[in-house]
Amino acid sequence: MSSETLTRLADPPGTGQVRAARRGPSGHRGFPYLLVLPAVALLVLFVIAPGIYALILSFQTRHVSGGLLGTTSETVFAGVDNYRNALGDGTLWSSLLHMLLMAAITIPFTIGFALLFALCLDALRARLTRFARLSIFLPYAVPGVIATLLWGFLYLPATSPIGGNHINFFGQVAVFFSVGNVVLWGAVGFNMVVMFTALRALPRDIYDAAKIDGCTEWQIAVHVKIPLLRPAILMCSLFTVLAALQLYNEPNTLRPLANAISTTWVPLMKIYTDAFVNSDINLAAATSVLYAVAVLIISVIASRLVARRASGWSR
Amino acid sequence: MTTIALAPQRKRTGWLPTGILVLGAVYCLFPVLWILIASTKSRGELFATSTYVPDLGLGIVRNIGDLSSYSGGIFWQWMLNSVIYALIGGVLASAVSACCGYALAKYRFRGAGALFNVILAGVLLPPIVLAIPQYLLLSKVGLADSYAAVILPQLFNPYGIYLARIYANASVPDELLEAGRLDGAGEGTLFLSVGLRLMGPGLVTIFLLQFIAIWNNFLLPFVMLSSDSKFPLTVGLYSLLQHGADEASLYSLVIVGTLLAVLPVIVLFLSLQKYWKVDLVSGAVK
Amino acid sequence: MSALLVAGCSGTSGGSGGSGGSASGPVHLTLWDWDPNMNKVVALWNKSHPDIQVNMSNPAGGDQLVSKLITDHAAHNDPDLTKVEYQSLPALVSGGVVADITQYTTDTVKDYDATTLSQVKFQGKVYGVPQDFAPLMLYYRTDIFSSYGLAVPTTWAQYASEAATLHQKAPGVYMTNFDAADPGWFSGLAQQAGANWWTSSGNTWKVAINDAPSKQVADYWQQLVQAGSVATGPSFSPQWNKQMNTGALATWISGAWAPAQIGGIAPATKGKWAVAPLPQWSAGQNSTGIWGGAATTVTTDSQHPQQAAEFASWLNTNADALTSQVNNINIYPAATSGRSLPVLATAPPFFPNQANFYDLVKQSAPHARTFQIWGPDVTVTFASYTDSFDAALQSGSSFDNALTSMQNATVADMKKTGFTVSS
């Protein structure tokens, strides 16, 4: 890269600069391509190529032959068999349902609490804000697997300091909230910081005007700040939706601790189980493709909504 | 009816917001506090004594000693591995993101829009989907079970590129670049001496985000690695947990290991606080 | 210890990375093994065999390692040697992961009885060297039994009535826990009752997970669960650890490898445990099942199968190696010669109160039975066990139905992969 730069420096001055409009000098048209080259190369190597390979796998299957233990195995073309099996598998639909239930719990609570904490941090007379901001952000530093183990200890009756003896955190309904709590714990801090940063960037003169009009701080928060925060709230909602769709670490780590979670509790666990436990990489690939397409559609819709809401807002 | 709050604002404490914040802080700190207490207890005490009472003796020293001698000191190897992956991966990934984000922000070129959309779509693919194919492809070139196998796939981070684009838009004025061009500076010089410098604080934020993402990553190293001497902390501690089911209980080791695993990132936070400017939306709306 | 560190630093990735040969220096072999302290035993070999050096690594255990072996085999990255539990061996043979070492083990196999060998020998070919043997035994707390006036049960009926008595006298104490997380535990109990989840004739499989003996076992435990006299949490969880420590569990049905486990789980209960033969279905019988146990195998990716087989044989039949294993890992040897080693004359360290510990194990071992053969997709069956019994425990539904779920899942998977299954 540096030799290219040197070559450009050697170009006679004025080349192509006359027509330099707002963006993009035409004489050095190669440079942006150079800059994006590493990212594109990585994209192709580690996202597109594996993605295509997964697609190919989804149309194949493994067939054994050769005696009782089938010591010869060959990969054969399977058409849409894997897709048919995936869609016909009851456990996949249950896992989808579980994931949607989890999303319905985690998304509103995460955004709600993040917003609440951000507003409190921004409140004029709030104390201990730096301590609170750091503390609430701290869980972001804890890996999901570790955080889940921690909360597992807190839920289990034998080691729970928060009443695990009386509350069954792993009951059929309770388990959803227990898992949701772990997700919330890890996510609220990051979203809070995003919203708080956006709050800080808002011009203060609007508040002064509102105060002169007689609004209390509470009213300012609800009627002025929140509407102005709409883009940040929507952005965070997008993040939490994506995270909810990819839920994996929390239920997977809680699973060995109690009887409440199956090996196929959410779609990503189902994919993992198919690939690594049942050694059926082809079915896992098909399920992954279906899931990725579904996630893509949902995300495109969600981000269009965000973009429209965010840009449609006029101040 | 309404009060006119024109009085100086720093005199009274707002109990409601402070109270809510304190509750939030307690909620977030509580499990971390629990590890601290639990890591002072020995294996026997862990399940036999009250949860709130720490062992104020040399319990924690003993646990750290046990952890250090487990399997020939492999825990500290795991710690070192995490640092290597996160530091090298973080720096390189930030570089990739900075270059790409800057290009997308400051240049208009063929395919820029499509590229950006494809990059964003990369966020949508669950890592599990890609893990095995990535593993198979890497092992075809003989890179499986290596440090490179863990670092390379993590160099491409759509969030990082997205952020870099926003920072480049927000902090590098086109006018400055044009002035530079009129002065005869080449694009490379402009990028390195003007663009990157102005994006500086934003780059630190990107680096921190990448660092934490790699530090916390579990699934990728889990699939790629088979030598336990190359495990990062996440996979190492998880394997200790799993071994709890095949051999003698290792819970106290896991707990003190967790404490030690969380400390470096906390220190990183506290020392680099001012760089946590996650100014996403202001940039996006501009 | 330092040998492991030095060996670990070279970090070759697998069999394809193994190097050396007869002319150009020592052969380097890689071994995957999750036994604690196995590195000490390996060190013994390395010291006395400078021409064949073994480098041990511990990436995962049990079923997780099976997954890793299969995945890495696709890239031919498997190590030369690996520890494989008996239940997973047919699946790995089927997957082409484990190699046939019949030609290298003609002498070794003489040190094993027929039952033990049947776990590694399929259709006349030997696929591994058995390491340990794990008959199910009853481990009980002598202090709890004496304070509540319980006798050591010799039949399951007696076990159930004592469980009821115990729970009535002390509602916070349970006879044991029904373990929905460890399929090996349940399959061992089914084996004792006479079950054969898989049988084969020629190239055809027959699957009978919900056969009569298995249902008998399932119904028995369902009654205990419904009566509330057994706990229902998974073993090895923090909850279970605490219960073992505080004496909330009076017995543990476990394999011969339990002493080291209990020592790690509840060190303060040293000397309070004793072992007895497993309760029987009819008075006077003497049978048991197995839970776990593993063999050392050579993988198809290995470039030095002969040397690898040599190491595997040494590890599991050599007197010094087995003595070291008993001392460091607390296994009960599978090799016949190993079961008479002097080291087994003393009780394991955690059971100082029971000098005849290994005698009792030795008495039970010959009467241990296992399935005629383990199926080629055991991981599917085992995952189904956990899911089905978890659901049954959560919702209170029938254990028999759980067995039927397992049956259906297993048969469907075998047929899909192309095995011939008779209905």
Short mmCIF file of N, CA and C in Angstrom, two decimals, chain A residues 1-17 20 24-25 27-32 34-35, chain B residues 102 106-107 172 176-196:
data_model
loop_
_atom_site.label_atom_id
_atom_site.label_comp_id
_atom_site.label_asym_id
_atom_site.label_seq_id
_atom_site.Cartn_x
_atom_site.Cartn_y
_atom_site.Cartn_z
N MET A 1 0.84 -1.19 0.00
CA MET A 1 0.00 0.00 0.00
C MET A 1 0.87 1.24 0.00
N SER A 2 1.93 1.22 0.75
CA SER A 2 2.74 2.43 0.85
C SER A 2 3.42 2.74 -0.49
N SER A 3 3.75 1.70 -1.24
CA SER A 3 4.41 1.99 -2.52
C SER A 3 3.44 2.67 -3.48
N GLU A 4 2.17 2.28 -3.37
CA GLU A 4 1.14 2.93 -4.20
C GLU A 4 1.05 4.40 -3.84
N THR A 5 1.06 4.64 -2.52
CA THR A 5 0.96 6.02 -2.07
C THR A 5 2.12 6.85 -2.60
N LEU A 6 3.30 6.26 -2.51
CA LEU A 6 4.46 6.99 -3.01
C LEU A 6 4.32 7.30 -4.50
N THR A 7 3.77 6.31 -5.20
CA THR A 7 3.58 6.53 -6.64
C THR A 7 2.66 7.73 -6.87
N ARG A 8 1.61 7.78 -6.03
CA ARG A 8 0.69 8.89 -6.21
C ARG A 8 1.34 10.22 -5.89
N LEU A 9 2.16 10.20 -4.85
CA LEU A 9 2.82 11.44 -4.49
C LEU A 9 3.71 11.93 -5.63
N ALA A 10 4.16 10.95 -6.40
CA ALA A 10 5.06 11.33 -7.49
C ALA A 10 4.32 11.95 -8.67
N ASP A 11 2.97 11.79 -8.64
CA ASP A 11 2.21 12.38 -9.76
C ASP A 11 2.40 13.89 -9.77
N PRO A 12 2.42 14.48 -10.91
CA PRO A 12 2.57 15.93 -10.95
C PRO A 12 1.38 16.59 -10.29
N PRO A 13 1.61 17.64 -9.55
CA PRO A 13 0.51 18.31 -8.85
C PRO A 13 -0.48 18.87 -9.85
N GLY A 14 -1.69 18.92 -9.43
CA GLY A 14 -2.72 19.48 -10.30
C GLY A 14 -3.44 18.42 -11.11
N THR A 15 -2.87 17.22 -11.13
CA THR A 15 -3.52 16.17 -11.90
C THR A 15 -4.89 15.85 -11.32
N GLY A 16 -5.90 16.10 -12.07
CA GLY A 16 -7.24 15.70 -11.64
C GLY A 16 -7.79 16.54 -10.51
N GLN A 17 -7.00 17.46 -9.98
CA GLN A 17 -7.53 18.19 -8.84
C GLN A 17 -8.43 19.34 -9.25
N ALA A 20 -11.88 18.42 -8.87
CA ALA A 20 -12.28 17.84 -7.58
C ALA A 20 -13.55 18.51 -7.12
N GLY A 24 -14.50 12.89 -4.06
CA GLY A 24 -13.97 11.98 -5.07
C GLY A 24 -13.19 12.64 -6.19
N PRO A 25 -11.91 12.85 -5.98
CA PRO A 25 -11.08 13.35 -7.09
C PRO A 25 -11.01 12.29 -8.17
N GLY A 27 -8.82 11.97 -10.57
CA GLY A 27 -7.50 11.53 -10.98
C GLY A 27 -6.95 10.42 -10.11
N HIS A 28 -7.43 10.37 -8.88
CA HIS A 28 -6.93 9.33 -7.99
C HIS A 28 -8.03 8.35 -7.68
N ARG A 29 -8.69 7.99 -8.76
CA ARG A 29 -9.87 7.17 -8.56
C ARG A 29 -9.55 5.84 -7.92
N GLY A 30 -8.30 5.40 -8.07
CA GLY A 30 -7.96 4.09 -7.54
C GLY A 30 -7.89 4.04 -6.02
N PHE A 31 -7.66 5.21 -5.41
CA PHE A 31 -7.34 5.17 -3.98
C PHE A 31 -8.45 4.59 -3.11
N PRO A 32 -9.71 5.03 -3.28
CA PRO A 32 -10.74 4.44 -2.43
C PRO A 32 -10.83 2.93 -2.59
N LEU A 34 -8.42 1.00 -3.12
CA LEU A 34 -7.33 0.47 -2.33
C LEU A 34 -7.71 0.39 -0.86
N LEU A 35 -8.36 1.47 -0.41
CA LEU A 35 -8.74 1.51 1.00
C LEU A 35 -9.74 0.43 1.37
N TYR B 102 -13.50 5.32 6.00
CA TYR B 102 -13.05 6.58 5.44
C TYR B 102 -13.35 6.64 3.94
N LYS B 106 -15.73 9.47 2.39
CA LYS B 106 -15.11 10.64 1.76
C LYS B 106 -14.97 10.53 0.25
N TYR B 107 -15.35 9.39 -0.25
CA TYR B 107 -15.23 9.25 -1.70
C TYR B 107 -16.54 8.74 -2.27
N VAL B 172 -14.01 14.66 9.67
CA VAL B 172 -13.06 15.05 8.63
C VAL B 172 -13.80 15.91 7.59
N LEU B 176 -11.29 20.58 4.20
CA LEU B 176 -9.90 20.40 4.58
C LEU B 176 -9.18 19.50 3.57
N LEU B 177 -9.88 18.48 3.16
CA LEU B 177 -9.29 17.56 2.20
C LEU B 177 -9.05 18.24 0.86
N GLU B 178 -10.01 19.04 0.47
CA GLU B 178 -9.84 19.72 -0.82
C GLU B 178 -8.70 20.72 -0.77
N ALA B 179 -8.63 21.39 0.38
CA ALA B 179 -7.51 22.32 0.53
C ALA B 179 -6.20 21.57 0.39
N GLY B 180 -6.15 20.41 1.00
CA GLY B 180 -4.94 19.61 0.90
C GLY B 180 -4.64 19.21 -0.53
N ARG B 181 -5.70 18.83 -1.24
CA ARG B 181 -5.48 18.41 -2.62
C ARG B 181 -4.99 19.56 -3.47
N LEU B 182 -5.58 20.72 -3.22
CA LEU B 182 -5.14 21.88 -3.99
C LEU B 182 -3.68 22.21 -3.69
N ASP B 183 -3.28 21.90 -2.47
CA ASP B 183 -1.88 22.10 -2.12
C ASP B 183 -0.97 21.05 -2.72
N GLY B 184 -1.58 20.03 -3.32
CA GLY B 184 -0.73 19.04 -3.99
C GLY B 184 -0.50 17.76 -3.20
N ALA B 185 -1.20 17.61 -2.11
CA ALA B 185 -0.97 16.38 -1.34
C ALA B 185 -1.67 15.20 -2.02
N GLY B 186 -1.04 14.06 -1.97
CA GLY B 186 -1.65 12.86 -2.54
C GLY B 186 -2.70 12.31 -1.59
N GLU B 187 -3.54 11.43 -2.13
CA GLU B 187 -4.64 10.89 -1.32
C GLU B 187 -4.11 10.15 -0.09
N GLY B 188 -3.02 9.39 -0.31
CA GLY B 188 -2.48 8.61 0.79
C GLY B 188 -2.04 9.51 1.93
N THR B 189 -1.32 10.56 1.58
CA THR B 189 -0.86 11.49 2.61
C THR B 189 -2.04 12.10 3.34
N LEU B 190 -3.04 12.50 2.55
CA LEU B 190 -4.22 13.10 3.16
C LEU B 190 -4.87 12.15 4.15
N PHE B 191 -4.97 10.90 3.71
CA PHE B 191 -5.62 9.92 4.57
C PHE B 191 -4.84 9.76 5.87
N LEU B 192 -3.54 9.57 5.72
CA LEU B 192 -2.74 9.27 6.90
C LEU B 192 -2.56 10.47 7.82
N SER B 193 -2.26 11.61 7.21
CA SER B 193 -1.92 12.72 8.11
C SER B 193 -3.12 13.59 8.47
N VAL B 194 -4.13 13.59 7.66
CA VAL B 194 -5.30 14.42 7.99
C VAL B 194 -6.45 13.56 8.48
N GLY B 195 -6.87 12.62 7.63
CA GLY B 195 -8.05 11.83 7.95
C GLY B 195 -7.91 11.08 9.26
N LEU B 196 -6.88 10.27 9.35
CA LEU B 196 -6.73 9.43 10.54
C LEU B 196 -6.56 10.26 11.79
#
